Short mmCIF file of C-alpha atoms and ligand atoms in Angstrom, two decimals:
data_model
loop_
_atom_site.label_atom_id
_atom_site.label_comp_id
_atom_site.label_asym_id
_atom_site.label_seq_id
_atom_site.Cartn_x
_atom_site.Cartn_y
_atom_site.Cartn_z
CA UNK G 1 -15.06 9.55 -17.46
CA UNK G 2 -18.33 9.99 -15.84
CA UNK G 3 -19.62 6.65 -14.56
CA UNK G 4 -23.57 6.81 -13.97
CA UNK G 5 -25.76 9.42 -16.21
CA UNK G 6 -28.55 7.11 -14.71
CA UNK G 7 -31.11 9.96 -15.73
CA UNK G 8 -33.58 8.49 -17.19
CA UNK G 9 -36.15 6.50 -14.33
CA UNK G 10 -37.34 3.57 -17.52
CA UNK G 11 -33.29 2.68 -18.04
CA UNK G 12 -32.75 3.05 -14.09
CA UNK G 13 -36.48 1.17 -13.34
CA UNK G 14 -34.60 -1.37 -16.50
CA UNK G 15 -31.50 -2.63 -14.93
CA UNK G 16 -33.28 -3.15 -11.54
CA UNK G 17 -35.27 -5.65 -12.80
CA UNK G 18 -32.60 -6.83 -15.49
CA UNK G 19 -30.81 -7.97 -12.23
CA UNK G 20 -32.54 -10.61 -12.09
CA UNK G 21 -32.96 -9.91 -8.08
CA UNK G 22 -36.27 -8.54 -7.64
CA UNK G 23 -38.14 -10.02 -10.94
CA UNK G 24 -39.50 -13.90 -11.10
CA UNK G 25 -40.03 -13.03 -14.42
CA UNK G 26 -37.03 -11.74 -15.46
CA UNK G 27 -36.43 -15.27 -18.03
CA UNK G 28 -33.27 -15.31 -19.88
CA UNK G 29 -33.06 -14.20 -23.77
CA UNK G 30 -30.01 -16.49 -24.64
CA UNK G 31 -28.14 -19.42 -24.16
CA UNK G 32 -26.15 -20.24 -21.05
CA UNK G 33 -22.92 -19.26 -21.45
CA UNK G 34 -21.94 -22.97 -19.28
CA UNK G 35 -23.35 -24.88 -21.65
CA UNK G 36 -20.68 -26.99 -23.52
CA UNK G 37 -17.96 -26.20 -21.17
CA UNK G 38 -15.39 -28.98 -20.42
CA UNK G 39 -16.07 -30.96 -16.91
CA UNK G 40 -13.29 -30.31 -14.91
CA UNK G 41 -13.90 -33.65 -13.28
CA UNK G 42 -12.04 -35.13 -15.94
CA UNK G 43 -9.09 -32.63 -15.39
CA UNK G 44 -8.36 -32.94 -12.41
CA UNK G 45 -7.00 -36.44 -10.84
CA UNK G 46 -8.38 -38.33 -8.16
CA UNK G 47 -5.45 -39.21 -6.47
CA UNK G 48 -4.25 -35.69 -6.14
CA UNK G 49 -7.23 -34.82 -4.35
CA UNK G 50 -7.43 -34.14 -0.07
CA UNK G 51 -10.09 -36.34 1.49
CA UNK G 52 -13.50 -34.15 1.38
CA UNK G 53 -14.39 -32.58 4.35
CA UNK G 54 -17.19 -34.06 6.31
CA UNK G 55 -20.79 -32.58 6.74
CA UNK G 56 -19.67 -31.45 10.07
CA UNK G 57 -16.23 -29.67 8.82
CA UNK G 58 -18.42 -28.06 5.77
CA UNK G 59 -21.02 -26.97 8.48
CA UNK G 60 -18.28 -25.87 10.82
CA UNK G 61 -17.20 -23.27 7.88
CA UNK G 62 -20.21 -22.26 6.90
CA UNK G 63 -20.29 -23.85 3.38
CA UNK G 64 -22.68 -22.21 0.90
CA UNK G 65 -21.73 -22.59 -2.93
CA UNK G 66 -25.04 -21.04 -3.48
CA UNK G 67 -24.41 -17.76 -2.06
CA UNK G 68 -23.81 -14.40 -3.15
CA UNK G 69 -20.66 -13.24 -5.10
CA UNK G 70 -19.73 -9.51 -4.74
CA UNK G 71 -18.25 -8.40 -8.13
CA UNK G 72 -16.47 -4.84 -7.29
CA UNK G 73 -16.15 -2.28 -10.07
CA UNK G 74 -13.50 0.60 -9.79
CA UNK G 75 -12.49 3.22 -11.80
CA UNK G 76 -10.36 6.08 -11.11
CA UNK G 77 -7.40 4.95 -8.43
CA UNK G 78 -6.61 9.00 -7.16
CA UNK G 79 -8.17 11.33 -4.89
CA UNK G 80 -11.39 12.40 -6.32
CA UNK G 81 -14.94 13.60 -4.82
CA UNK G 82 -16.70 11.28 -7.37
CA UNK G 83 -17.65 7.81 -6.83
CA UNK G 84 -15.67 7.07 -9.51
CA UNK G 85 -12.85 7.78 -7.46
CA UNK G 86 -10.40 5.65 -4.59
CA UNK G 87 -7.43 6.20 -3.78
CA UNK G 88 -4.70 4.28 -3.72
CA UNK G 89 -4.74 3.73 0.26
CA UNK G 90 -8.42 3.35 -0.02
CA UNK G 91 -7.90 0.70 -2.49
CA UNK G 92 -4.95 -0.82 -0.71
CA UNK G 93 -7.82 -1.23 3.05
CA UNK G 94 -10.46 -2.81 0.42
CA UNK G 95 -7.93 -5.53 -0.28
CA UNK G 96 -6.97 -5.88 3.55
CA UNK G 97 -9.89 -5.74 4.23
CA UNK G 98 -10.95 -8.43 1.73
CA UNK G 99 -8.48 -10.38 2.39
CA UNK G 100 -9.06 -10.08 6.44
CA UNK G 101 -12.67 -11.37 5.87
CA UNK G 102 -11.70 -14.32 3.81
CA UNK G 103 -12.70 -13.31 0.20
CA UNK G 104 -10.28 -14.60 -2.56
CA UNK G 105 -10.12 -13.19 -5.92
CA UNK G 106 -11.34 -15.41 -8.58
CA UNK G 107 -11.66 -14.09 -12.39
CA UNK G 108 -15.10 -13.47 -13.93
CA UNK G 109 -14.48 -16.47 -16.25
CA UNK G 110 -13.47 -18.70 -13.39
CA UNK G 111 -17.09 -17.57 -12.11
CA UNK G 112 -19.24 -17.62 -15.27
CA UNK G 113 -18.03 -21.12 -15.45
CA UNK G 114 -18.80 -22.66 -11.99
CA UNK G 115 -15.04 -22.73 -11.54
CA UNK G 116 -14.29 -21.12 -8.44
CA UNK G 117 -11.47 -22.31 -6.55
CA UNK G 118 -10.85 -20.49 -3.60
CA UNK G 119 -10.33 -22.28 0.02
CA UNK G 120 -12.39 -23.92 2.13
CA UNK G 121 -14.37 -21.44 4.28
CA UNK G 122 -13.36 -18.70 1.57
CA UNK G 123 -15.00 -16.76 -0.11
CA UNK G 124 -14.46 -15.41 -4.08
CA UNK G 125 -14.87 -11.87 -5.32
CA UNK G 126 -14.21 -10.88 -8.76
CA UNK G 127 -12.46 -7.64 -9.27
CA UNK G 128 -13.11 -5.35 -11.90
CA UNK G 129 -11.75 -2.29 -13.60
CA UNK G 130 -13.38 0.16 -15.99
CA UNK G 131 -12.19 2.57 -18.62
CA UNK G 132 -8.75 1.74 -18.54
CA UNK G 133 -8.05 4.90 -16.91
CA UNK G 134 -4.26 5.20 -16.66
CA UNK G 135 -4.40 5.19 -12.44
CA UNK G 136 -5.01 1.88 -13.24
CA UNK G 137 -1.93 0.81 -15.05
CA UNK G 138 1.26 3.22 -15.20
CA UNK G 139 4.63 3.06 -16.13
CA UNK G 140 7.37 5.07 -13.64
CA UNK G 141 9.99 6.86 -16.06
CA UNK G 142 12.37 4.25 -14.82
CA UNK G 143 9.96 1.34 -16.63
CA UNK G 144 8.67 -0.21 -13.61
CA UNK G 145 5.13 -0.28 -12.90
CA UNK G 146 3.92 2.75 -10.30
CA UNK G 147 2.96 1.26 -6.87
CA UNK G 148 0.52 3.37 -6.82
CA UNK G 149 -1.66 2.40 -9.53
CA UNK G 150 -4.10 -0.26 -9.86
CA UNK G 151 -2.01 -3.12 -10.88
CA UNK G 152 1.41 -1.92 -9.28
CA UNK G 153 -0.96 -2.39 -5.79
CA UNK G 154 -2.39 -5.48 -6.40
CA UNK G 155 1.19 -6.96 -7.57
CA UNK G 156 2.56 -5.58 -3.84
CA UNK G 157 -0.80 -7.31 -1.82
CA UNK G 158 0.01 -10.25 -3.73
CA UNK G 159 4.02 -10.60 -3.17
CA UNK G 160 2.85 -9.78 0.78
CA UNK G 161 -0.18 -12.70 0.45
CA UNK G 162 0.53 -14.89 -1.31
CA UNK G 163 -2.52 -16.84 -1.24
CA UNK G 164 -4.26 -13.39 -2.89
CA UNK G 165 -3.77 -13.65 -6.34
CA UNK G 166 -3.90 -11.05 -9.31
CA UNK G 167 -6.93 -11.88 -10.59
CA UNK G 168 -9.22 -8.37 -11.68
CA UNK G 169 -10.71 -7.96 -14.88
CA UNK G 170 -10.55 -4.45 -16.95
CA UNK G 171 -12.67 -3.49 -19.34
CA UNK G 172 -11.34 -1.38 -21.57
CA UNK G 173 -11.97 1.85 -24.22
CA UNK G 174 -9.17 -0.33 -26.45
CA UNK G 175 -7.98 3.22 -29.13
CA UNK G 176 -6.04 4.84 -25.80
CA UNK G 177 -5.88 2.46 -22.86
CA UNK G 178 -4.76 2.99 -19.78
CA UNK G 179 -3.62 6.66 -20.97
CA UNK G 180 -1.10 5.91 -24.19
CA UNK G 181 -1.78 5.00 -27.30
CA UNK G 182 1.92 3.97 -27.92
CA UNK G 183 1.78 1.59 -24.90
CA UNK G 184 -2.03 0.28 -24.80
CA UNK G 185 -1.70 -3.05 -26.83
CA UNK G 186 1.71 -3.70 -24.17
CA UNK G 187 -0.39 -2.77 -21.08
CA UNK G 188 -2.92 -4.81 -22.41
CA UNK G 189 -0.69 -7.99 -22.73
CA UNK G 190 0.92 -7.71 -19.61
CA UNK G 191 -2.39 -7.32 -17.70
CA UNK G 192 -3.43 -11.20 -19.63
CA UNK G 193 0.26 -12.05 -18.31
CA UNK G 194 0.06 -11.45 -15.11
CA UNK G 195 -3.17 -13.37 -14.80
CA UNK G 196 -5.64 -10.64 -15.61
CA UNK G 197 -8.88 -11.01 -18.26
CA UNK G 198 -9.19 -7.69 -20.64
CA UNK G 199 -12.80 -7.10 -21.76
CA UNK G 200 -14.97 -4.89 -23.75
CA UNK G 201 -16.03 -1.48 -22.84
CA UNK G 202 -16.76 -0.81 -25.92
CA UNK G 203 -14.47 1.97 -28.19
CA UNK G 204 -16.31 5.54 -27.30
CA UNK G 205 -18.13 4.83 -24.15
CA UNK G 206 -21.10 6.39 -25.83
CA UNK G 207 -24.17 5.03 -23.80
CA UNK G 208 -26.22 2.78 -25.13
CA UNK G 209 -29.77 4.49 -25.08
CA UNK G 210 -28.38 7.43 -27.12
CA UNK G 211 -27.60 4.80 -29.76
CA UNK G 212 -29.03 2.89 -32.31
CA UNK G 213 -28.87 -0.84 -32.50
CA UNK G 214 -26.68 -0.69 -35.51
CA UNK G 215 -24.26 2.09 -33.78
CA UNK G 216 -24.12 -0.45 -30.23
CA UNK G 217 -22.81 -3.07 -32.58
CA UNK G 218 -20.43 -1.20 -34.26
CA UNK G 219 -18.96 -0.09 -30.33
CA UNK G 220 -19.20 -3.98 -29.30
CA UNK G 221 -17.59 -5.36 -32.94
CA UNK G 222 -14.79 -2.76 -32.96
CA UNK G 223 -13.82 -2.96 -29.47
CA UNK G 224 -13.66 -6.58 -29.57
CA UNK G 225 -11.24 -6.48 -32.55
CA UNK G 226 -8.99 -4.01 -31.21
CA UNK G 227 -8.22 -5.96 -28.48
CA UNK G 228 -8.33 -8.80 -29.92
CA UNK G 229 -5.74 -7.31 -32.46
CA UNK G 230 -3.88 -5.77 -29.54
CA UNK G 231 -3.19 -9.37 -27.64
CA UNK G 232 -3.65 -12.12 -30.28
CA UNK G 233 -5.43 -14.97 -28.96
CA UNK G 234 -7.38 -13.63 -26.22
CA UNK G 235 -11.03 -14.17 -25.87
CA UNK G 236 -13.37 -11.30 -25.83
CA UNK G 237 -16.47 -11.86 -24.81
CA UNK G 238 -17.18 -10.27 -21.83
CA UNK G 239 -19.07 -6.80 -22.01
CA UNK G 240 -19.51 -4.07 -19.43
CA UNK G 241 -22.13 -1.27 -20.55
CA UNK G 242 -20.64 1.97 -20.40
CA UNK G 243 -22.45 3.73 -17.56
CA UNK G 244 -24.57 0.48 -17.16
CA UNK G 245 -26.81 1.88 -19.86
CA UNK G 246 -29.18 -0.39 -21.75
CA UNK G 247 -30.05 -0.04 -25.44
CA UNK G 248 -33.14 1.91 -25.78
CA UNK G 249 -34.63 -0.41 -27.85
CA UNK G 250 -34.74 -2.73 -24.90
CA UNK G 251 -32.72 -5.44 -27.81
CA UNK G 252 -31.03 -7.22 -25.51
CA UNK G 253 -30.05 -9.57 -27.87
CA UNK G 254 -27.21 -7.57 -29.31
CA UNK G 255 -25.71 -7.62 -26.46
CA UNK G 256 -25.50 -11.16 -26.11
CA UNK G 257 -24.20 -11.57 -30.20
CA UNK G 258 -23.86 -9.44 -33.39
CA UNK G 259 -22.19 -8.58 -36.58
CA UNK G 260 -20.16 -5.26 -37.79
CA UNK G 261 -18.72 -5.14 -41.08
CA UNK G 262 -18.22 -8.58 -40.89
CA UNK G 263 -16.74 -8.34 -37.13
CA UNK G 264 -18.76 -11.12 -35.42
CA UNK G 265 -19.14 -11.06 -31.74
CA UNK G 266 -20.44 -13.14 -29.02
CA UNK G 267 -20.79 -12.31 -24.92
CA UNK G 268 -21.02 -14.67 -22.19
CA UNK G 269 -21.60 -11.86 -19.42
CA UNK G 270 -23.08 -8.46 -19.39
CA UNK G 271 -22.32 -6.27 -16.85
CA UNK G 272 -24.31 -3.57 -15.46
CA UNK G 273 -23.58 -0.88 -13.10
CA UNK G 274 -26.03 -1.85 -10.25
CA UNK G 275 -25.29 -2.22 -6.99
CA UNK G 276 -25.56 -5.32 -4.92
CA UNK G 277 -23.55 -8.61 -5.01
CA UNK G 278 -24.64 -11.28 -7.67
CA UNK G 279 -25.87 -14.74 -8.04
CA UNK G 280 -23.63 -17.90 -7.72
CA UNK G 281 -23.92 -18.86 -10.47
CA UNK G 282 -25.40 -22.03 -10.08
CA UNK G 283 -28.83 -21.04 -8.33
CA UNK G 284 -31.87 -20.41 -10.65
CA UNK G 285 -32.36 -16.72 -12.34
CA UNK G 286 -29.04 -16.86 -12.39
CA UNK G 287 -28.37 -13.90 -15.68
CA UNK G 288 -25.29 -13.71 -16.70
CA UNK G 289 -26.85 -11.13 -19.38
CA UNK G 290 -27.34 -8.71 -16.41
CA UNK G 291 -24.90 -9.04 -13.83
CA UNK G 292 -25.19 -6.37 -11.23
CA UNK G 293 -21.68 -4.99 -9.33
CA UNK G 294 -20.69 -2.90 -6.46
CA UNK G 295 -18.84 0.00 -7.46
CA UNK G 296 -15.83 0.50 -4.89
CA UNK G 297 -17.13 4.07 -2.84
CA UNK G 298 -18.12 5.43 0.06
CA UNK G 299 -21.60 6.49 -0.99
CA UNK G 300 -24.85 4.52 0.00
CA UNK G 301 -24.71 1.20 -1.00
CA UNK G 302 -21.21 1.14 -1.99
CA UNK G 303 -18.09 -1.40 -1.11
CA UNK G 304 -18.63 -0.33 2.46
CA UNK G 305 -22.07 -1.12 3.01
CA UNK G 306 -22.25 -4.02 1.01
CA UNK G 307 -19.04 -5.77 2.98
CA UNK G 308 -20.56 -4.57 6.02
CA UNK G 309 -23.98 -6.23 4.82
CA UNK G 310 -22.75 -9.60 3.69
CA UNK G 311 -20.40 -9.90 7.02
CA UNK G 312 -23.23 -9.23 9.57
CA UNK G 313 -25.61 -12.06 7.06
CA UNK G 314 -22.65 -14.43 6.63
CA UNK G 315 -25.13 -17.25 5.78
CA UNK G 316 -25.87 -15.20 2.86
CA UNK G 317 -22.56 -14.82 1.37
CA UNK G 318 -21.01 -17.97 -1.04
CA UNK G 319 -18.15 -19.69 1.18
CA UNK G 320 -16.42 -22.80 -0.29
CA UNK G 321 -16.10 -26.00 -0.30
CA UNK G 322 -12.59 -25.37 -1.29
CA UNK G 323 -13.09 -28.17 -4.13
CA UNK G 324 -13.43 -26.66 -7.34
CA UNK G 325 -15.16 -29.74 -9.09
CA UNK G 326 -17.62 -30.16 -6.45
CA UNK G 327 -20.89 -27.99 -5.48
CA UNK G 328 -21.57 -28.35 -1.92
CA UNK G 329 -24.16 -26.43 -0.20
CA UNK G 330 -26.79 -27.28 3.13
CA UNK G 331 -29.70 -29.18 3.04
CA UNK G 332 -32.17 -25.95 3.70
CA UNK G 333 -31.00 -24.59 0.43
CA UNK G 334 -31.45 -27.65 -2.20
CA UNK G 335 -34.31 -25.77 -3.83
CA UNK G 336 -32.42 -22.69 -5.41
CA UNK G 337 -29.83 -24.84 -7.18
CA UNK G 338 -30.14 -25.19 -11.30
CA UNK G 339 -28.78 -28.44 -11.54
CA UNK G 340 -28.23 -27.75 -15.54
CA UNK G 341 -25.31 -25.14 -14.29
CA UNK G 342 -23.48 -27.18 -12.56
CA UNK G 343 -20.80 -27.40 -15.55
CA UNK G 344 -19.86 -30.85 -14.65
CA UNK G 345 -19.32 -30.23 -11.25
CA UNK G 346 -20.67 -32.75 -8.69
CA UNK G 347 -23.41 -31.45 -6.34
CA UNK G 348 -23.11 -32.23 -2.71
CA UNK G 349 -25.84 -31.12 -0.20
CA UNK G 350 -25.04 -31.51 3.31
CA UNK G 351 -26.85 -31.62 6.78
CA UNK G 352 -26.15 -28.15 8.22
CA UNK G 353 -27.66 -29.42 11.95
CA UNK G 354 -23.96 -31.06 12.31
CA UNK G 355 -21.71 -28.23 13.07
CA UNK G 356 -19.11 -29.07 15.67
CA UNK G 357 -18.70 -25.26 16.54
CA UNK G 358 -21.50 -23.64 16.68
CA UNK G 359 -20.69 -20.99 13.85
CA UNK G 360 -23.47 -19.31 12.40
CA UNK G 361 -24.91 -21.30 9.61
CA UNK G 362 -27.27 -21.23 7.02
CA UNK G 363 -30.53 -21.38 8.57
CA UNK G 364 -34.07 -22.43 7.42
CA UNK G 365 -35.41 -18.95 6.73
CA UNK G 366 -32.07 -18.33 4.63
CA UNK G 367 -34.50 -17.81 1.39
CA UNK G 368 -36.67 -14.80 3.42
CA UNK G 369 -33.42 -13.33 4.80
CA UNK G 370 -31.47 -13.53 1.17
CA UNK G 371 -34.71 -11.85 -0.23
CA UNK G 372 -35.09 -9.52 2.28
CA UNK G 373 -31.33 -7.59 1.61
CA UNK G 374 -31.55 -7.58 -1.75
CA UNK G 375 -35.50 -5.88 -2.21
CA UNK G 376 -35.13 -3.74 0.83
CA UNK G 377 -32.49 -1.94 -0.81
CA UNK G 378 -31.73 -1.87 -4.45
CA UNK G 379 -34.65 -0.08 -5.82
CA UNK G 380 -34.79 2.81 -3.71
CA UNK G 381 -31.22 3.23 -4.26
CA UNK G 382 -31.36 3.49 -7.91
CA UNK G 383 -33.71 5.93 -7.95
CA UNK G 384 -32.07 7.83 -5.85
CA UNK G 385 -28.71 7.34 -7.68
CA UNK G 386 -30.66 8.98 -10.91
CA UNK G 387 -28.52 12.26 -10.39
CA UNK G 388 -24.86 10.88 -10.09
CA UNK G 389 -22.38 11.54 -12.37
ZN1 LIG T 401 -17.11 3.15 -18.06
#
């Protein structure tokens, strides 16, 4: 299923600024989505707790919980030309390589919420699937899952590191997923078994500027109740735009909640198609409404690029504390953190001039430089990404 029919230059022109990257006025049109949320100070008990590190040891890693969180989108695990397309030993290096540079998989919920536990000196990505294409979760004729598909290789990284866990998110087209109608609502259960979230991609994948506001509720409502029917007690609230296509009518606000024959729905995250990593999510402009991805190809600006990107700006990327309750980041950075997403966590801001080994740190001009790959890059690659399929 054809990923970007980014045509039109308004929608394209749209969803750059909906990132909330390049636009100081790009305000939100709904309520945080960590508002509410349990503290997890109170789950978690003190005396189970390693001592913290100190400013030096955070400094020595290169601690930044207010850095950038690549969220990867893939589609299509099998040879193809598109950039829908990886194949399975393509998808098999991303994870090495992942895992080789330190990132941990975290879910998109884990994120949303300010509750990313990864290592210290990690750093998370969130993994997601679209269309529940069936490379992405297959049965072998003897029952087992294929190795080669989506899920089969992220169950063999796992069982060879540990310390990767299955944690991707799929958003699904609910009527026929993952390639069989008899075994969608099984696949679908496993996947929330095995540690996975499932998440609408609405039922048709119609986009949503050929729609009216009535019909994009309808896709949202439906698709939320089939899945929800499909794996009872799941939340679904989590919406990726088919082709990361906004309505026409600009409405953003039925993307964020609305009502079809009585099928009420709610979304904490949006996802768009866009290219570049996104916000921690505890810095300001931080829109869950309009979070951008990096779809897993070879073309410009792809998973390639980016990777390469973030690893030669390291001070850019989010790296952990490795405690999930606490928000630590350097001194030079104080000013981008929203204090009113912090979910309970405590914020810690450390003195980055302490580093005991002399690893690259977040530096002063941080702000300029995090600007600086983000707006040099983003716009003229959407325009020129009008054309692909
Ligand atoms: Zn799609």
């Amino acid at each position: 299923m054809p990923l970007f029919t980014l045509r039109t230059t308004p929608a394209i022109l749209l969803i750059a600024f909906e990132c909330g990257l390049l636009s100081a006025g790009c305000g939100r049109m709904h309520s945080s989505p960590l508002q509410g949320a349990t503290t997890l100070q109170a789950s978690a008990p003190a005396q189970s707790r390693p001592a913290e590190p100190t400013d030096a040891e955070l400094a020595r890693a290169g601690v930044n919980e207010a850095g950038l969180v690549p969220i990867l989108e893939y589609h299509n695990i099998k040879p193809g030309k598109a950039i829908t397309f990886r194949t399975p030993g393509q998808f098999r290096s991303d994870l090495q390589r992942l895992y080789t540079e330190g990132y941990r998989p975290v879910s998109l919920r884990e994120y949303l919420q300010n509750r990313i536990d990864v290592p210290l000196g990690k750093h998370p990505v969130v993994l997601t699937f679209d269309d529940a294409l069936r490379t992405q979760f297959r049965y072998r004729p003897d029952g087992n899952i294929d190795p080669d598909c989506a899920i089969g290789i992220l169950q063999r990284f796992h069982a060879d590191h540990p310390d990767f866990p299955i944690k991707a998110t799929f958003f699904v087209l609910p009527r026929e997923a993952f390639g069989s109608k008899r075994q969608a609502a099984r696949k679908m259960r496993e996947l929330i078994a095995m540690g996975c979230e499932v998440q609408n991609h609405t039922v048709t994948h119609r986009y949503f500027n050929r729609l009216s506001d009535a019909q994009i509720c309808q896709e949202i409502a439906l698709c939320r109740a089939a899945i929800e029917q499909a794996i009872p007690g799941t939340q679904v609230d989590m919406l990726a735009l088919p082709g990361g296509i906004l309505p026409r009518s600009h409405n953003r606000r039925i993307l964020a909640a609305g009502e079809y024959e009585g099928i009420r729905y709610t979304n904490q995250a949006v996802l768009l198609a866009a290219d570049c990593p996104a916000k921690s999510p505890i810095v300001h402009r931080f829109d869950p409404m309009a979070l951008p991805r990096i779809v897993a190809c070879e073309a410009s600006h792809g998973i390639t690029y980016w990777l390469n990107k973030l690893r030669a700006h390291p001070q850019n990327l989010y790296t952990s504390d490795g405690a999930r309750d606490v928000v630590s980041i350097p001194e030079t950075l104080t000013g981008q953190v929203d204090t009113g997403q912090l979910q309970g966590a405590r914020l810690r801001i450390y003195k980055a001039t302490t580093s005991i080994s002399g690893t690259p740190r977040p530096a002063p001009t941080h702000r300029t430089k995090h600007s600086a790959i983000i707006s040099t890059s983003l716009v003229p690659h959407l325009l020129l990404n009008g054309g692909i399929e």
